[in-house]
């Protein structure tokens, strides 16, 4: 029986310029200086833990992910894989709006979203079922194309939540209960015993602490 193990590590992008607002698959701000620093800190932490031994770098096509992924791939001389299926969920007319603007412009839709952030999607946005299907398709493709390797995927908040639900077999509704901060880290292992969620780390300790 094969004991080949594939490790898939996901890191959420750092803070983009423009502060917190709805960014899905349409609005794509670059990383701020703080965002770059957050990701560099995450990288140093993983290096210190012996967890930065990747064979390939993968990324969402969104610049807030792709820019840092390309930098890491270039530094290490690794292949860079860009997969559109692993982009963030689309928020439709809410794209680019700050959270405080939503209840003013879309009071009924906002109330539905608060009551059920998974299925109470704004009109014109990407359906959660479609999003979940394409994300799992992209993750499975990474596993298949890089079997037995260690893969870093630069990713997004809701993509990482969907990955957690995918691994543990939780319903899509469970993703609303998972927090993924900037530069959060998730590690998944897949072998002949199936998939296992190895780690989910939101924290970035102060350096020197």
Coordinates of C-alpha atoms in Angstrom, one line a residue:
X1 CA 0.0 0.0 0.0
X2 CA 1.3 3.4 -0.9
X3 CA 2.2 5.8 1.9
X4 CA 2.8 8.8 -0.4
X5 CA 1.8 12.0 1.3
X6 CA 0.9 15.3 -0.4
X7 CA 1.1 18.4 1.8
X8 CA -0.9 21.4 0.8
X9 CA -0.2 24.6 2.8
X10 CA -2.5 27.6 2.3
X11 CA -1.6 31.2 3.4
X12 CA -4.1 34.0 3.2
X13 CA -2.9 37.2 1.5
X14 CA -1.8 40.1 3.6
X15 CA -3.6 43.4 4.0
X16 CA -4.3 45.1 0.7
X17 CA -4.2 48.8 0.1
X18 CA -7.5 50.6 0.7
X19 CA -8.4 49.0 4.1
X20 CA -11.1 46.5 4.7
X21 CA -13.9 46.2 2.1
X22 CA -15.6 43.5 0.1
X23 CA -13.0 42.1 -2.3
X24 CA -14.0 39.1 -4.3
X25 CA -13.1 38.1 -7.8
X26 CA -13.6 41.6 -9.3
X27 CA -12.0 44.1 -7.1
X28 CA -8.3 43.4 -6.7
X29 CA -6.1 45.8 -4.7
X30 CA -2.4 45.1 -4.4
X31 CA -0.8 44.4 -1.0
X32 CA 0.0 47.3 1.2
X33 CA 3.4 47.7 2.9
X34 CA 1.8 46.2 6.0
X35 CA 0.4 43.3 3.9
X36 CA 3.9 42.5 2.6
X37 CA 5.3 42.6 6.1
X38 CA 2.6 40.3 7.4
X39 CA 3.4 37.7 4.7
X40 CA 7.2 38.0 5.3
X41 CA 6.6 37.4 9.0
X42 CA 4.5 34.3 8.2
X43 CA 7.2 33.0 5.9
X44 CA 9.9 33.5 8.5
X45 CA 7.8 31.8 11.1
X46 CA 7.3 28.8 8.8
X47 CA 11.0 28.7 8.0
X48 CA 11.8 28.6 11.7
X49 CA 9.3 25.7 12.2
X50 CA 10.8 23.7 9.3
X51 CA 7.5 24.1 7.4
X52 CA 8.7 26.1 4.4
X53 CA 10.2 23.2 2.4
X54 CA 7.8 23.5 -0.6
X55 CA 8.4 21.9 -4.0
X56 CA 6.0 24.2 -5.9
X57 CA 4.2 27.5 -5.4
X58 CA 0.5 27.8 -6.4
X59 CA -1.7 30.9 -6.3
X60 CA -5.0 32.5 -7.0
X61 CA -4.8 34.8 -10.0
X62 CA -5.7 37.8 -7.9
X63 CA -2.8 40.2 -7.5
X64 CA -3.1 40.3 -3.7
X65 CA -2.1 36.6 -3.8
X66 CA -0.1 36.3 -7.0
X67 CA 2.4 39.1 -6.2
X68 CA 3.8 37.4 -3.1
X69 CA 3.6 33.9 -4.6
X70 CA 5.7 35.0 -7.6
X71 CA 8.2 36.6 -5.2
X72 CA 8.6 33.4 -3.2
X73 CA 8.8 31.2 -6.3
X74 CA 11.4 33.5 -7.8
X75 CA 13.5 33.5 -4.6
X76 CA 13.5 29.7 -4.4
X77 CA 13.6 28.9 -8.1
X78 CA 10.3 27.0 -7.9
X79 CA 7.5 26.5 -10.4
X80 CA 4.6 29.0 -10.1
X81 CA 1.1 27.6 -10.8
X82 CA -1.8 30.0 -11.3
X83 CA -5.3 28.5 -11.0
X84 CA -8.4 30.7 -11.7
X85 CA -10.6 28.1 -9.8
X86 CA -8.9 29.2 -6.6
X87 CA -9.8 32.9 -6.8
X88 CA -12.0 34.5 -4.1
X89 CA -15.8 34.2 -4.2
X90 CA -17.6 36.9 -6.2
X91 CA -19.6 39.5 -4.2
X92 CA -21.5 41.0 -7.2
X93 CA -22.7 44.5 -6.5
X94 CA -21.0 44.6 -3.1
X95 CA -17.5 44.4 -4.7
X96 CA -15.4 47.3 -3.5
X97 CA -17.8 48.5 -0.9
X98 CA -16.9 49.0 2.8
X99 CA -18.8 47.0 5.3
X100 CA -20.5 50.1 6.7
X101 CA -21.8 51.0 3.2
X102 CA -23.7 47.8 2.7
X103 CA -26.7 48.3 5.1
X104 CA -27.1 51.8 3.8
X105 CA -27.3 50.8 0.1
X106 CA -28.7 47.2 0.5
X107 CA -30.6 47.1 3.8
X108 CA -32.8 44.0 3.0
X109 CA -30.0 42.1 1.3
X110 CA -27.6 43.0 4.2
X111 CA -30.2 41.7 6.8
X112 CA -30.4 38.4 4.8
X113 CA -26.6 38.1 4.7
X114 CA -26.3 38.7 8.5
X115 CA -28.9 36.0 9.1
X116 CA -27.2 33.5 6.8
X117 CA -23.8 34.6 5.4
X118 CA -23.5 31.4 3.4
X119 CA -26.8 31.3 1.5
X120 CA -28.0 34.8 2.0
X121 CA -25.9 36.0 -0.9
X122 CA -26.4 39.4 -2.5
X123 CA -28.2 39.3 -5.8
X124 CA -25.8 39.0 -8.7
X125 CA -23.1 37.4 -6.6
X126 CA -21.5 34.0 -7.0
X127 CA -23.6 31.2 -5.6
X128 CA -21.9 29.4 -2.7
X129 CA -22.5 26.0 -4.3
X130 CA -20.8 27.1 -7.5
X131 CA -17.9 28.6 -5.5
X132 CA -17.4 25.5 -3.4
X133 CA -17.5 23.2 -6.4
X134 CA -14.8 25.2 -8.3
X135 CA -12.6 25.5 -5.2
X136 CA -12.7 21.8 -4.4
X137 CA -12.0 21.1 -8.1
X138 CA -8.9 23.4 -7.9
X139 CA -7.6 21.8 -4.7
X140 CA -8.1 18.3 -6.1
X141 CA -6.2 19.3 -9.2
X142 CA -3.3 20.5 -7.1
X143 CA -3.3 17.2 -5.2
X144 CA -3.4 15.2 -8.4
X145 CA -0.8 17.2 -10.4
X146 CA 1.6 17.4 -7.5
X147 CA 1.1 14.1 -5.7
X148 CA 3.7 13.4 -3.1
X149 CA 4.9 17.0 -3.1
X150 CA 4.7 19.9 -0.7
X151 CA 2.7 22.7 -2.2
X152 CA 2.2 26.3 -1.0
X153 CA -1.0 28.0 -2.1
X154 CA -1.4 31.7 -1.7
X155 CA -5.1 32.1 -1.0
X156 CA -8.1 34.0 0.3
X157 CA -10.2 34.0 3.4
X158 CA -13.3 32.2 2.1
X159 CA -11.3 29.8 -0.1
X160 CA -9.4 28.7 3.1
X161 CA -12.7 28.3 5.0
X162 CA -14.0 26.2 2.1
X163 CA -10.8 24.1 2.2
X164 CA -11.4 23.4 5.9
X165 CA -15.0 22.2 5.3
X166 CA -13.8 20.1 2.4
X167 CA -11.2 18.3 4.5
X168 CA -13.4 17.5 7.5
X169 CA -16.5 16.8 5.5
X170 CA -18.5 19.7 7.0
X171 CA -21.4 21.3 5.3
X172 CA -20.9 24.6 3.4
X173 CA -22.8 26.4 6.2
X174 CA -19.9 25.7 8.6
X175 CA -17.5 28.1 6.8
X176 CA -19.3 31.0 8.5
X177 CA -17.9 29.8 11.8
X178 CA -14.2 29.7 10.7
X179 CA -12.0 32.8 11.1
X180 CA -9.1 33.5 8.7
X181 CA -7.1 36.6 9.3
X182 CA -4.6 38.2 7.1
X183 CA -1.6 35.9 6.6
X184 CA -3.5 33.0 8.3
X185 CA -1.9 29.6 7.7
X186 CA -3.6 26.2 7.0
X187 CA -1.9 22.9 6.4
X188 CA -3.6 19.8 4.8
X189 CA -2.0 16.3 4.4
X190 CA -3.4 13.7 2.0
X191 CA -2.3 10.1 1.8
X192 CA -3.8 6.6 1.5
X193 CA -5.8 7.2 4.7
X194 CA -7.5 10.3 3.3
X195 CA -7.1 14.0 4.1
X196 CA -6.2 15.4 7.5
X197 CA -6.3 19.0 8.7
X198 CA -2.8 19.4 10.2
X199 CA -2.9 23.0 11.4
X200 CA -4.9 26.3 11.3
X201 CA -3.0 29.3 12.6
X202 CA -4.4 32.8 12.6
X203 CA -1.7 34.3 14.9
X204 CA 1.4 36.2 13.9
X205 CA 3.5 36.6 17.1
X206 CA 5.5 39.8 17.7
X207 CA 9.0 39.1 16.4
X208 CA 11.4 38.8 19.2
X209 CA 8.7 37.8 21.7

